Every structure is written in C-alpha cells, then in structure tokens.
PDB file of C-alpha atoms and ligand atoms in Angstrom:
ATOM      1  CA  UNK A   1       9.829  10.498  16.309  1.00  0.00           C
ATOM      2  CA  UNK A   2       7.976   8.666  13.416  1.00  0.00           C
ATOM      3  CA  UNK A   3       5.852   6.422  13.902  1.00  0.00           C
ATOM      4  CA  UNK A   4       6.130   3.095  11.808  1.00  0.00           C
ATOM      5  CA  UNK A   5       3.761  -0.250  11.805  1.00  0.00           C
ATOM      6  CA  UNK A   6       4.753  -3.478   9.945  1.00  0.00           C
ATOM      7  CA  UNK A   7       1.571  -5.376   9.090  1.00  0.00           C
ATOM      8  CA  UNK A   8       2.345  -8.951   8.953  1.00  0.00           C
ATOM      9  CA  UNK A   9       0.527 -11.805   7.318  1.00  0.00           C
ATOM     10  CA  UNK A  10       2.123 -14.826   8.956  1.00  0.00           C
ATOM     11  CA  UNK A  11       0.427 -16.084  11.642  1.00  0.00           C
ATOM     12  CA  UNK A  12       3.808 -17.689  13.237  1.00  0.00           C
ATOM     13  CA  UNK A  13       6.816 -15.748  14.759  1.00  0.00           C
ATOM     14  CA  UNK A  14       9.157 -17.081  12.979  1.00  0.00           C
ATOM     15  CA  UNK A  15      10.586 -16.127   9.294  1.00  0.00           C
ATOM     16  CA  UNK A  16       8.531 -13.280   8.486  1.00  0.00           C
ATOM     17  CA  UNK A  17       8.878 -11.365  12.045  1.00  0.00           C
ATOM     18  CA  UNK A  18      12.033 -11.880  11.997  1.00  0.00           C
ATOM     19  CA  UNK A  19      13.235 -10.463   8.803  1.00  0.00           C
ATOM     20  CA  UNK A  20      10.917  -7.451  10.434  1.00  0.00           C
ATOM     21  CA  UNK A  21      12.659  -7.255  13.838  1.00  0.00           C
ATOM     22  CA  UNK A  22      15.913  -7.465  11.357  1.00  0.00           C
ATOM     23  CA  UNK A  23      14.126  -4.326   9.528  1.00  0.00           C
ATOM     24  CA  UNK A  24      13.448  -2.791  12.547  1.00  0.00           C
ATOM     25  CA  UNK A  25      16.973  -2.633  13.731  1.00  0.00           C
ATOM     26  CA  UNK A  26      18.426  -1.593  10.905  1.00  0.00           C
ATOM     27  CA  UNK A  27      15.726   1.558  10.655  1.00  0.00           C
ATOM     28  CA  UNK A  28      16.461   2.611  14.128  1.00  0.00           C
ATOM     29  CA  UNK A  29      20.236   3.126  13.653  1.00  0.00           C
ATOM     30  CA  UNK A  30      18.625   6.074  11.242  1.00  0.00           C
ATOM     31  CA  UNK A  31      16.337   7.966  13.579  1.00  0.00           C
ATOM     32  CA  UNK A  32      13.818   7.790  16.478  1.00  0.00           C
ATOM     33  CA  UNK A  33      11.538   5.189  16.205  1.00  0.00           C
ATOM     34  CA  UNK A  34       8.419   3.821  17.144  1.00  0.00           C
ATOM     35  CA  UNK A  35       8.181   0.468  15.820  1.00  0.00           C
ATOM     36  CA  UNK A  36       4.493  -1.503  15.856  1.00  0.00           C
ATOM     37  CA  UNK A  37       3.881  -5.015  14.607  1.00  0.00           C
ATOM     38  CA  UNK A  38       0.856  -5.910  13.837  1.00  0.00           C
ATOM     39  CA  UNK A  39       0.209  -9.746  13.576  1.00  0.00           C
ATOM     40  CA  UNK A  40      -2.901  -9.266  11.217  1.00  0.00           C
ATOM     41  CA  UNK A  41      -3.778 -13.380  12.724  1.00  0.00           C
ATOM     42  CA  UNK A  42      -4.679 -11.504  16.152  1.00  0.00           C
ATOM     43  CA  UNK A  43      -7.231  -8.966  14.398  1.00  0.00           C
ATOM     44  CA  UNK A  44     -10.794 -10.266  13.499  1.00  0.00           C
ATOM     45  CA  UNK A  45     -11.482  -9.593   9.894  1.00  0.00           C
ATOM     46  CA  UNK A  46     -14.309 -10.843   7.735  1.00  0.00           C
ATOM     47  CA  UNK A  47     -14.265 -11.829   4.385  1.00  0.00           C
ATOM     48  CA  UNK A  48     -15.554  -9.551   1.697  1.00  0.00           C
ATOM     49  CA  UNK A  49     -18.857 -10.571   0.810  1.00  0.00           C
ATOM     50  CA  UNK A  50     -18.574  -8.281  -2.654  1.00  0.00           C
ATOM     51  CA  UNK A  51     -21.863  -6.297  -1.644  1.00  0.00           C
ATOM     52  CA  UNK A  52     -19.437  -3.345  -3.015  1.00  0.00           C
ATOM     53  CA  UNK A  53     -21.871  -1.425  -0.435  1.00  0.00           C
ATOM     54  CA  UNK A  54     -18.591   0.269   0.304  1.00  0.00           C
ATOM     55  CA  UNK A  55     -17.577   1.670  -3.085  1.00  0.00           C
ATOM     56  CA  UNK A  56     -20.974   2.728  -4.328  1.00  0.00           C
ATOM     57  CA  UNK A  57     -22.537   4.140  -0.612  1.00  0.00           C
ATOM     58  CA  UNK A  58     -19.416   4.313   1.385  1.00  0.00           C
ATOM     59  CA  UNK A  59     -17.067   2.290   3.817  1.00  0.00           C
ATOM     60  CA  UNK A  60     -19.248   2.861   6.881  1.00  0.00           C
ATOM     61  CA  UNK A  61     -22.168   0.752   5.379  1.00  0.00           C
ATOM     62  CA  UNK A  62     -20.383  -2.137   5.133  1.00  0.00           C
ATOM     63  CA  UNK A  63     -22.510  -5.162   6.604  1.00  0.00           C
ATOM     64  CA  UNK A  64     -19.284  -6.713   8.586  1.00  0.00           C
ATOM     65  CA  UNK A  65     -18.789  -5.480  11.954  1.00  0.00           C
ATOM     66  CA  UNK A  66     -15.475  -6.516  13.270  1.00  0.00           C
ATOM     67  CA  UNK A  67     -11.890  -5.390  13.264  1.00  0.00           C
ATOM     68  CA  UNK A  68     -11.550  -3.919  10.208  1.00  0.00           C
ATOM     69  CA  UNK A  69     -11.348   0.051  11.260  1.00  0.00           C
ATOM     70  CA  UNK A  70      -8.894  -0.921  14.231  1.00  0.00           C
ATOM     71  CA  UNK A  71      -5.983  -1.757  11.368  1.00  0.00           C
ATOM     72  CA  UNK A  72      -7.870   1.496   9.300  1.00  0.00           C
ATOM     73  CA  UNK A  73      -6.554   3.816  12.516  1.00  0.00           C
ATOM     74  CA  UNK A  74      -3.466   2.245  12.373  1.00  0.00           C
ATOM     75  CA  UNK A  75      -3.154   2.898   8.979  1.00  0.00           C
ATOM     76  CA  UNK A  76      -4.105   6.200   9.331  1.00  0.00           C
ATOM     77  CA  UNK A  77      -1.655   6.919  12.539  1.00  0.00           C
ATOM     78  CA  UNK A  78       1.610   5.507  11.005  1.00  0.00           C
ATOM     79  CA  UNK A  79       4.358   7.783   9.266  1.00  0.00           C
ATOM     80  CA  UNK A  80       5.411   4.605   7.537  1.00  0.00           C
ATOM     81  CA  UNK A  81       3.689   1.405   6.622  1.00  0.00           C
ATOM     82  CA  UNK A  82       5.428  -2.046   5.809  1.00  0.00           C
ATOM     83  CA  UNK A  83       3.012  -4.929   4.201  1.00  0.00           C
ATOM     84  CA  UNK A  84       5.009  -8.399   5.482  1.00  0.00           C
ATOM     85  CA  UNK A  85       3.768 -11.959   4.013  1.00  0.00           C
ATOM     86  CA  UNK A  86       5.270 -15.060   3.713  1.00  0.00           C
ATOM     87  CA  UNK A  87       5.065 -16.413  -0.077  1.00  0.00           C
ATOM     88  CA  UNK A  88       2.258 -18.826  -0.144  1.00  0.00           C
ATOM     89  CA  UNK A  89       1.722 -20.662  -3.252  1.00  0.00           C
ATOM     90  CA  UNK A  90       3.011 -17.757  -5.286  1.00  0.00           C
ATOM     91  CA  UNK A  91       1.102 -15.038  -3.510  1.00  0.00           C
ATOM     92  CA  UNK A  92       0.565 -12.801  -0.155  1.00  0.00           C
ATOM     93  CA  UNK A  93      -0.882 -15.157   2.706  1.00  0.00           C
ATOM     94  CA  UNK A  94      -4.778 -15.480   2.127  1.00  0.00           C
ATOM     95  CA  UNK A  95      -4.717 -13.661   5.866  1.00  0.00           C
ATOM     96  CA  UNK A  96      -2.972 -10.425   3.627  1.00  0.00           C
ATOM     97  CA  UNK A  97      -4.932 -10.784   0.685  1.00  0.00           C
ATOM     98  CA  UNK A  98      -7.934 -10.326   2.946  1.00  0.00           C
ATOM     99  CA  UNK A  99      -6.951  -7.342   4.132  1.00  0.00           C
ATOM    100  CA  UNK A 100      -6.392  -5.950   1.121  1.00  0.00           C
ATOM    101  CA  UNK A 101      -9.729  -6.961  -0.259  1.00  0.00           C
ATOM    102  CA  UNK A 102     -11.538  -5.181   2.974  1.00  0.00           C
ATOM    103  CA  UNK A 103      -9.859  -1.927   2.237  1.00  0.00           C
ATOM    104  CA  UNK A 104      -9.770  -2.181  -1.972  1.00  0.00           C
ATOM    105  CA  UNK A 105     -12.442   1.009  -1.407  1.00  0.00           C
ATOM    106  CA  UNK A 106      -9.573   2.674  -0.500  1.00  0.00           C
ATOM    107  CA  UNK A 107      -7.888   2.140  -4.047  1.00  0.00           C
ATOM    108  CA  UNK A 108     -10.944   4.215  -5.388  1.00  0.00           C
ATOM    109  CA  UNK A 109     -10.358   6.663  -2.787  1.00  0.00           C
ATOM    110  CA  UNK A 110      -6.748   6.771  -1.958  1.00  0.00           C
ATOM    111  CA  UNK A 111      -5.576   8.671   1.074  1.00  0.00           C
ATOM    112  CA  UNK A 112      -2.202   7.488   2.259  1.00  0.00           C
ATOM    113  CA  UNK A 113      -0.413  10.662   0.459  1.00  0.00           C
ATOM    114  CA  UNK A 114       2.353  11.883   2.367  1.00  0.00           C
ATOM    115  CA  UNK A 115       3.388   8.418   3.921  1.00  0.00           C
ATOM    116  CA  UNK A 116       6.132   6.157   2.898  1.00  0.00           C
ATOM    117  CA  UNK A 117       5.471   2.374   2.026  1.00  0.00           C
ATOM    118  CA  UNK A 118       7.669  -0.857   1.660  1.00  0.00           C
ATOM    119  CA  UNK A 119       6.850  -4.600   1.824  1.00  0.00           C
ATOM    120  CA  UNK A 120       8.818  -7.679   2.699  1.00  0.00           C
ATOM    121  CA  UNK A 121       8.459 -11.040   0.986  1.00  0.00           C
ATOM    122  CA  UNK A 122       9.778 -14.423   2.809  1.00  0.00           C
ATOM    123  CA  UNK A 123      10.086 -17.673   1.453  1.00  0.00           C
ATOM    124  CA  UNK A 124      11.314 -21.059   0.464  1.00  0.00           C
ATOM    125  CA  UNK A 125      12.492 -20.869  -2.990  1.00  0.00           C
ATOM    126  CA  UNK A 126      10.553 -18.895  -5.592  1.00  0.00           C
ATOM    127  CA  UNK A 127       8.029 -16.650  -6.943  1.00  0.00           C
ATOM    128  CA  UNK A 128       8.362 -14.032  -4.556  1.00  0.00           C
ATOM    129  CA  UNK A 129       9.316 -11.441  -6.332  1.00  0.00           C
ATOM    130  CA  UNK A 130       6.158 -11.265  -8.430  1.00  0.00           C
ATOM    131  CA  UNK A 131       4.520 -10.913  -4.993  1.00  0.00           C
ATOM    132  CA  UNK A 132       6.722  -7.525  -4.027  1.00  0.00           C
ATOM    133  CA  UNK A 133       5.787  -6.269  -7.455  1.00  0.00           C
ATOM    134  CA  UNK A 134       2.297  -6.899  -6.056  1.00  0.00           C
ATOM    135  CA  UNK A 135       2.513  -5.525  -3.047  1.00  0.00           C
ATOM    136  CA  UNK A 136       4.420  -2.184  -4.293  1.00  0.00           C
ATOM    137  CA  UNK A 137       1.414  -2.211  -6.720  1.00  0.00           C
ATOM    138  CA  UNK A 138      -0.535  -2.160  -3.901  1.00  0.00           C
ATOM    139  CA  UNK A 139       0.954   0.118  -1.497  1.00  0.00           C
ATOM    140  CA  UNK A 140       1.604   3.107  -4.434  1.00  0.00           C
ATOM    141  CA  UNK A 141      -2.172   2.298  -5.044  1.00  0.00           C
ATOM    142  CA  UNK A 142      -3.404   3.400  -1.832  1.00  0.00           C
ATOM    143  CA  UNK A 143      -1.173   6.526  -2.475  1.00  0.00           C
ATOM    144  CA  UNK A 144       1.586   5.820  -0.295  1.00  0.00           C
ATOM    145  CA  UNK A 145       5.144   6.926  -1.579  1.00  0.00           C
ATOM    146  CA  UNK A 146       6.794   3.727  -1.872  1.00  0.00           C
ATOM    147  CA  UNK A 147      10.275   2.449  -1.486  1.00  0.00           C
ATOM    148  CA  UNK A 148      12.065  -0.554  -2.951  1.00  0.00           C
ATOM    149  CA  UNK A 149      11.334  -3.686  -0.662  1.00  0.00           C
ATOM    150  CA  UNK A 150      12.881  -6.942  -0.588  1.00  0.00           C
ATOM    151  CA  UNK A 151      12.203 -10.549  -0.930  1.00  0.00           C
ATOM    152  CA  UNK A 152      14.594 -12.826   1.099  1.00  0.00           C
ATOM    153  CA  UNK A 153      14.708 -16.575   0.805  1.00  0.00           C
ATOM    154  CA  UNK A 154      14.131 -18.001   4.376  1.00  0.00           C
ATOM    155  CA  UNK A 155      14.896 -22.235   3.509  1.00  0.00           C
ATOM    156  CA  UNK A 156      15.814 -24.345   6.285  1.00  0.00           C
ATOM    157  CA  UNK A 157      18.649 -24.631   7.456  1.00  0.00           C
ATOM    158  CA  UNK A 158      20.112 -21.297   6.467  1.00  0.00           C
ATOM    159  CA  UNK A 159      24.329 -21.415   6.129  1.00  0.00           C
ATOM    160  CA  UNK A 160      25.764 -17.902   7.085  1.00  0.00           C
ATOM    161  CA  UNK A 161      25.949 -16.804   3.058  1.00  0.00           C
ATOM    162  CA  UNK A 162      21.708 -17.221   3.196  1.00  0.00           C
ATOM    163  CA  UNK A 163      22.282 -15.303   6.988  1.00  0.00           C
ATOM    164  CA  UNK A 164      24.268 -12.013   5.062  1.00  0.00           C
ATOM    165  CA  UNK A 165      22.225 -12.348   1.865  1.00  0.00           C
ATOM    166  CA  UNK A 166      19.063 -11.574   3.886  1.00  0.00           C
ATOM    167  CA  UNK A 167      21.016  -8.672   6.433  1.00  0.00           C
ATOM    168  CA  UNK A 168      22.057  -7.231   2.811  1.00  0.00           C
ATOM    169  CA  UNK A 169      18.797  -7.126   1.436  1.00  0.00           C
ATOM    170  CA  UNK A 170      17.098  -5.687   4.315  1.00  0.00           C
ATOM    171  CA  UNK A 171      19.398  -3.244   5.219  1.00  0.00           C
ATOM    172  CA  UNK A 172      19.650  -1.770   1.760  1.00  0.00           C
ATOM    173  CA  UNK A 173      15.596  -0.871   1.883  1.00  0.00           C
ATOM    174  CA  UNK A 174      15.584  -0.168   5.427  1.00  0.00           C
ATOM    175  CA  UNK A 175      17.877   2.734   4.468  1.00  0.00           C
ATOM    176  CA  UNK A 176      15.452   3.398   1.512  1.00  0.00           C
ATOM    177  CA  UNK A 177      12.914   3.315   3.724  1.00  0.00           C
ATOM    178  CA  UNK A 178      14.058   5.678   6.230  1.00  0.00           C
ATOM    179  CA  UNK A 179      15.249   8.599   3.551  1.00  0.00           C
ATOM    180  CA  UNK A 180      11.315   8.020   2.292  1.00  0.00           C
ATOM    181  CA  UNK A 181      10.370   8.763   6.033  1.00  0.00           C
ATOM    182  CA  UNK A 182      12.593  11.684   5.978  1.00  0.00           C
ATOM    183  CA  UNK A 183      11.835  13.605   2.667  1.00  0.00           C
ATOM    184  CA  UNK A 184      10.370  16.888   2.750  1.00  0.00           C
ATOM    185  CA  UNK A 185       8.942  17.108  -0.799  1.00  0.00           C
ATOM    186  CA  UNK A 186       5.856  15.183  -2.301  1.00  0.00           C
ATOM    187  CA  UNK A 187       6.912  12.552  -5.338  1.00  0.00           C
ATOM    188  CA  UNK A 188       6.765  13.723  -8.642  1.00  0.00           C
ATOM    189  CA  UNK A 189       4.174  11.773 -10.139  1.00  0.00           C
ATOM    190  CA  UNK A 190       5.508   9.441 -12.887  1.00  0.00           C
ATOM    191  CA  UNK A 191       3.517   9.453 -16.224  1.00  0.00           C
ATOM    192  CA  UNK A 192       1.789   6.310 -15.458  1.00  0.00           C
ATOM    193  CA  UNK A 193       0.788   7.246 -12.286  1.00  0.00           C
ATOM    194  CA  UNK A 194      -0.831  10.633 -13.525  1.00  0.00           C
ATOM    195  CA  UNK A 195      -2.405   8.527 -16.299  1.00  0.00           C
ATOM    196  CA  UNK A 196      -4.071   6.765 -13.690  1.00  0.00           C
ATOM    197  CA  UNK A 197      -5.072   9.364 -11.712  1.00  0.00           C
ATOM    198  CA  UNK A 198      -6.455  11.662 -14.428  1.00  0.00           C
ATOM    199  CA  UNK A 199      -8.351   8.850 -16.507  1.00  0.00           C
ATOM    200  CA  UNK A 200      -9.778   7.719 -12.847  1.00  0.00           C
ATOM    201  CA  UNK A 201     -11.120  10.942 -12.135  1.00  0.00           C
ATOM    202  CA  UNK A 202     -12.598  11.260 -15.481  1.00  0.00           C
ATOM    203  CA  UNK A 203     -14.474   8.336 -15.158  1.00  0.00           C
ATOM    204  CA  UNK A 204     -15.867   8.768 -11.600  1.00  0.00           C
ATOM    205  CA  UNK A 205     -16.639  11.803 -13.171  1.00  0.00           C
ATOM    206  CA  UNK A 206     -19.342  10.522 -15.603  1.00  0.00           C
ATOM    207  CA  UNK A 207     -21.095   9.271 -12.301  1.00  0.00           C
ATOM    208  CA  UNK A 208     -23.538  11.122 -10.377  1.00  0.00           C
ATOM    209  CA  UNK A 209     -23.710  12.170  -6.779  1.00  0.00           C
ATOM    210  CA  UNK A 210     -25.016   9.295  -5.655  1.00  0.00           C
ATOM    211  CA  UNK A 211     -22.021   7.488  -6.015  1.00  0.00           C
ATOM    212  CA  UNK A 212     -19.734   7.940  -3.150  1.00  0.00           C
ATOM    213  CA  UNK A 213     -16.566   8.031  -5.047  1.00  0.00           C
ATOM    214  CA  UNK A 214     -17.719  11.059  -6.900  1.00  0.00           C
ATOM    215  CA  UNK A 215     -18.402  12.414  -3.284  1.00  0.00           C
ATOM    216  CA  UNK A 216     -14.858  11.660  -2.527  1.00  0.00           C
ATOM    217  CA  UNK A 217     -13.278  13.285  -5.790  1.00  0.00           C
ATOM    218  CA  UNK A 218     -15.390  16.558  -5.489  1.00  0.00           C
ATOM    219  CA  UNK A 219     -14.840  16.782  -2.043  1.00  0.00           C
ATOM    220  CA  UNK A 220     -11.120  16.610  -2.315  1.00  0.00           C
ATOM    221  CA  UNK A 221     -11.337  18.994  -5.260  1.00  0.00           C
ATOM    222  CA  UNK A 222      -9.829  16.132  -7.296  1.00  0.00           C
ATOM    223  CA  UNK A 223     -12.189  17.305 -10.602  1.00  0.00           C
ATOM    224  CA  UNK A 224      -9.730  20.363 -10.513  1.00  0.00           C
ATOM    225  CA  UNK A 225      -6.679  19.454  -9.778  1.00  0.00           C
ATOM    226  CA  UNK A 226      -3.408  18.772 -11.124  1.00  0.00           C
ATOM    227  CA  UNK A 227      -2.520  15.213  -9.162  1.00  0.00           C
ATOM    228  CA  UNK A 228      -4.106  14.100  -6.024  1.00  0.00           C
ATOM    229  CA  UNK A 229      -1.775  16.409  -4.107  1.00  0.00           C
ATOM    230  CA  UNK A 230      -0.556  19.691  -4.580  1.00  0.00           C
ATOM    231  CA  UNK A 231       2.141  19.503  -7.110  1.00  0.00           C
ATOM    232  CA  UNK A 232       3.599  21.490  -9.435  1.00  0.00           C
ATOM    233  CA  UNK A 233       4.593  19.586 -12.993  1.00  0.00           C
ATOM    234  CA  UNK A 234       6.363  20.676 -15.875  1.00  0.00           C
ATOM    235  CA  UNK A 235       4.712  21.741 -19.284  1.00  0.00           C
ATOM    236  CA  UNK A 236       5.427  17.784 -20.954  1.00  0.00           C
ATOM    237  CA  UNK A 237       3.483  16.610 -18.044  1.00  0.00           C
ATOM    238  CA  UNK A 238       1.173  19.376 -17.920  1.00  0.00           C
ATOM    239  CA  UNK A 239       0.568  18.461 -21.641  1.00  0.00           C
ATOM    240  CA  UNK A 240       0.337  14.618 -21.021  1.00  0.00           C
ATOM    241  CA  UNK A 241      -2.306  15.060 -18.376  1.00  0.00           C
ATOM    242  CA  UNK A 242      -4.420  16.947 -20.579  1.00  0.00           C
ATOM    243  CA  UNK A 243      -4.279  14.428 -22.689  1.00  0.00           C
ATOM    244  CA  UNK A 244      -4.884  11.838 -20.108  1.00  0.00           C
ATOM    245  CA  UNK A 245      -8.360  14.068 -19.437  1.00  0.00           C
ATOM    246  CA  UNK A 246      -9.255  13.804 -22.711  1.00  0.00           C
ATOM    247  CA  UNK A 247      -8.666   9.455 -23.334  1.00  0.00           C
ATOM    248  CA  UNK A 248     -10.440   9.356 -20.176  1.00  0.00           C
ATOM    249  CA  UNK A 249     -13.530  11.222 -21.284  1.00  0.00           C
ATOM    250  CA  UNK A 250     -13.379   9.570 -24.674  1.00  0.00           C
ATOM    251  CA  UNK A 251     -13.291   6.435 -23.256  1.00  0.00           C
ATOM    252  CA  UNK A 252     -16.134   7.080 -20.945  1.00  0.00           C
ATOM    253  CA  UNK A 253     -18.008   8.364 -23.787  1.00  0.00           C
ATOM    254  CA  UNK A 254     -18.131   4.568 -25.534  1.00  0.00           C
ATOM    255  CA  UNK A 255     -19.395   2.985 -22.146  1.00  0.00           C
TER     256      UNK A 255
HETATM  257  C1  LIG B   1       1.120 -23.002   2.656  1.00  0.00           C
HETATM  258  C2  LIG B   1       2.523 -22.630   2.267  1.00  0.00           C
HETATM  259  C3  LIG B   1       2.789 -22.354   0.941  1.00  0.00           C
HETATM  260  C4  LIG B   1       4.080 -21.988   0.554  1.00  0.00           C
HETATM  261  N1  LIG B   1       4.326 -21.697  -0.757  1.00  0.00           N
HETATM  262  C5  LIG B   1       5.566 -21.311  -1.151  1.00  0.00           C
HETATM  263  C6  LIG B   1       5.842 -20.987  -2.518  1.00  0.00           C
HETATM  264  O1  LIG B   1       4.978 -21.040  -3.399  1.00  0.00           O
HETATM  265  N2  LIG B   1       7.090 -20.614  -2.848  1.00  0.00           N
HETATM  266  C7  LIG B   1       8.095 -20.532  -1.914  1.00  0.00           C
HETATM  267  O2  LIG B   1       9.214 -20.198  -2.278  1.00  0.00           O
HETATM  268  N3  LIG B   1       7.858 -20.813  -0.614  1.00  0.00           N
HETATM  269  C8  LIG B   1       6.638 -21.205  -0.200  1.00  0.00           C
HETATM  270  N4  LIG B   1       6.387 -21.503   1.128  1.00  0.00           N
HETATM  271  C9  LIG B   1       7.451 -21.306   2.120  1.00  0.00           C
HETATM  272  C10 LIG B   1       7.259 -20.030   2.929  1.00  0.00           C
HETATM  273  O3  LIG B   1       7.043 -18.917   2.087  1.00  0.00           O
HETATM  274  C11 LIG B   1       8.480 -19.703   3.784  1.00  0.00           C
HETATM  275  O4  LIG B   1       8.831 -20.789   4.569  1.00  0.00           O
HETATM  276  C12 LIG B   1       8.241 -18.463   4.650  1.00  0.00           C
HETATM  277  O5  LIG B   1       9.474 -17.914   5.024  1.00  0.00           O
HETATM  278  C13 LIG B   1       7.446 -18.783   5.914  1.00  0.00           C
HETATM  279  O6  LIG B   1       7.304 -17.624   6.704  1.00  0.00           O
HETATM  280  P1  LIG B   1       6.947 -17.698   8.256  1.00  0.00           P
HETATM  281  O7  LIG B   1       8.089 -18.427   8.925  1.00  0.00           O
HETATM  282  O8  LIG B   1       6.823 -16.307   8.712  1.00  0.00           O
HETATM  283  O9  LIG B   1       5.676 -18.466   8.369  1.00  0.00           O
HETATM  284  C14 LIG B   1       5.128 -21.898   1.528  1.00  0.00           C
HETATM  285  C15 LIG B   1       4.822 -22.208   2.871  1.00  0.00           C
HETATM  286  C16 LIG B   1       3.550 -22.567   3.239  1.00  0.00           C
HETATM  287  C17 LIG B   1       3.256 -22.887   4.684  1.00  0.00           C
END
C-alpha cells in the first residue's frame, strides 16, 4: 500500500480537487492506495517573518507556533507527494507559496530522497505552465524524485473536448506518477543537479559549526559523499563533480 497526499492550495472544492479526485482515480487503477487531501486553507500557517532563525539555528526555533509541523509529518509519512494550486495571477495561490516559504529551510537541507513528486496546475487561460516548471523546481528541490505533472485549463463552461483534454493530461502523469512510486532504484543524478549539490555543500562548507546547515551536511556525511544518496556514477560524472568541488571552493574563496 503506498501512501500518497495531494496538498492543495485552493481553498474551494471545485477545479483544483477535482482534477485531484480525477488523479486519484486514475492512480488507483495502478496499485493500492491510500489517497489524502490536504486542503492547506484548513491548516493554520503563519507567514514567514524572514528571522531565517530556521536556516542559521534550526527549524525548531522558529518564533511561529502553529500548524506548520502537522503538514511537516505529512510530508514526512507520504510515499508520494502532489503540490495542487490553482493559477493565480501567474503563480501558485499565495496560500501555496506560503507553504513553501515556511519550509524553504528544507531546500538547504533536503530530505524527501526516496519519494516521488508531481504537481497539478488549474486554470483559466494562461501562464500555467511557468507555474509547473515552478513547482517541479520546487519539488526536485526538496529532493523528491519528480515526475512530469500537468497543467489543465479549467474555463467555464467546459465542452466535452476541454472534458478529454484534461482526463488525457492527467492520466498520462498519473501513470508517471505511479511507475515513480514503484521504482526500485534511486535517480541518477543529472549534471545540473550534482552541480547543485556539490557547489552547495562546498559552500556550507566554508561555514562553521554554528551554522545549522553545516550540522546537517556533516551529520548526513554529505562533506564525503558522492550525491546526497548513495549512488554510484560513472567516471564523466565522477570527473564533473570534482570539478563541481573545486568551482564551488573557488567561488567561496572570492566571498
Ligand atoms: C484571484 C484569481 C486569479 C487568477 N489568475 C489567473 C491567471 O493569471 N491565469 C489564468 O489562466 N487563470 C487565472 N485564474 C483562474 C483560475 O486559475 C482557475 O479558475 C482555477 O481553475 C480555479 O481553481 P479552483 O476552482 O480550484 O479555485 C485566476 C482566478 C482567481 C480567483
């Protein structure tokens, strides 16, 4: 059984959920499911105040007590993770984008490894596809593994071609989805992503041990290792990320 949650950033159930519960079918023809939506409108969630008290001491110090470790154990307790927004003036709901800026720590200290991603756009008529880009950004970011998503135009009235359009879309990354869910192997990392990870490293490196992400990266072993998961990679990446190590440490060296 896997265990799947679908964080949504409309506050009605309309468009957005149902392009979900449309998802949701689709993924259970696959496999056994448990499906969880999470209307992110019913959770109690600060804004950032940009203390940063999070990235320098650590999440736990963070002034605002509300819901914000509920949707962390979620998160954390999910095989698979869908991000769900209705396109608002060319971006994620602000109710999303909230979210995201309450856990941005956890781009500096990535931990969804191992867990497979997608994200659903809705809208009127345009710009949504930037805002998947986004989102995918986001979810490979936090270190999930992440699978093509869609973005599915939702305008009033919809005639039966708008009806199969969206089924089409959907079902085409539900089944993405779903062999993401089902892979036994960790991604390859591409060579941007190991850029990333190894010119990261090399400048939480230059901190000292007061700063919690260098915590993190020793803890993890992440000063010694290849990727942020066991991995093996052939001798061009091997090479690359070497070279990666040594930008990163010549870049930190003009700071
Ligand atoms: C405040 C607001 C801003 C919107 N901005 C855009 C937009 O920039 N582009 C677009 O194509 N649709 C836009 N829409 C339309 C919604 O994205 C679309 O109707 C969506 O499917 C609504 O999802 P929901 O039914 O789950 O609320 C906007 C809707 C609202 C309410």
């Amino acid at each position: 059984m896997k265990k799947i949650t679908a964080f949504i950033g409309s506050a009605r159930r309309k468009s957005t959920f149902q392009a979900i519960q449309e998802f949701e079918r689709d993924l259970k023809q696959y496999g056994e499911i448990d499906f969880e939506y999470v209307f992110l409108s019913e959770y109690r969630l600060e804004f950032c105040q940009g203390c940063k008290v999070c990235f320098d001491k650590g999440e736990e110090f963070c002034p605002l007590k509300d819901d914000r470790n509920v949707l962390l154990e979620k998160l954390e307790h999910s095989d698979g993770v869908i991000f769900a927004t209705p396109n608002y003036a060319f971006q994620v709901s602000a109710r999303m984008k909230n979210f995201f800026d309450r856990f941005a720590y956890l781009l500096h200290r990535p931990r969804f490894f191992g867990k497979t991603f997608t994200a659903i756009v809705t809208q009127g008529i345009y710009g949504g596809n930037n805002i998947l880009k986004y989102l995918e950004k986001m979810g490979e970011n936090l270190g999930f593994h992440v699978t093509a998503g869609s973005c599915v135009s939702t305008l009033e009235p919809m005639n039966e071609q708008q009806q199969k359009k969206l089924k089409q879309k959907i079902r085409k990354s539900s089944e993405k989805f779903y062999k993401g869910l089902v892979r036994s192997t960790p991604p390859v990392p591409t060579f941007f992503r190991l850029m990333l990870f190894r010119m990261s490293r090399s400048s939480i490196q230059s901190l000292d041990e007061s700063y919690f992400d260098y915590f993190y990266y020793k803890e993890k072993g992440w000063f010694e290792s290849a990727y942020y998961y066991d991995i093996s990679l052939r001798p061009v990446k091997e090479i690359a990320g070497c070279f990666f190590d040594l930008l990163g440490r010549k870049m930190g060296q003009h700071k």
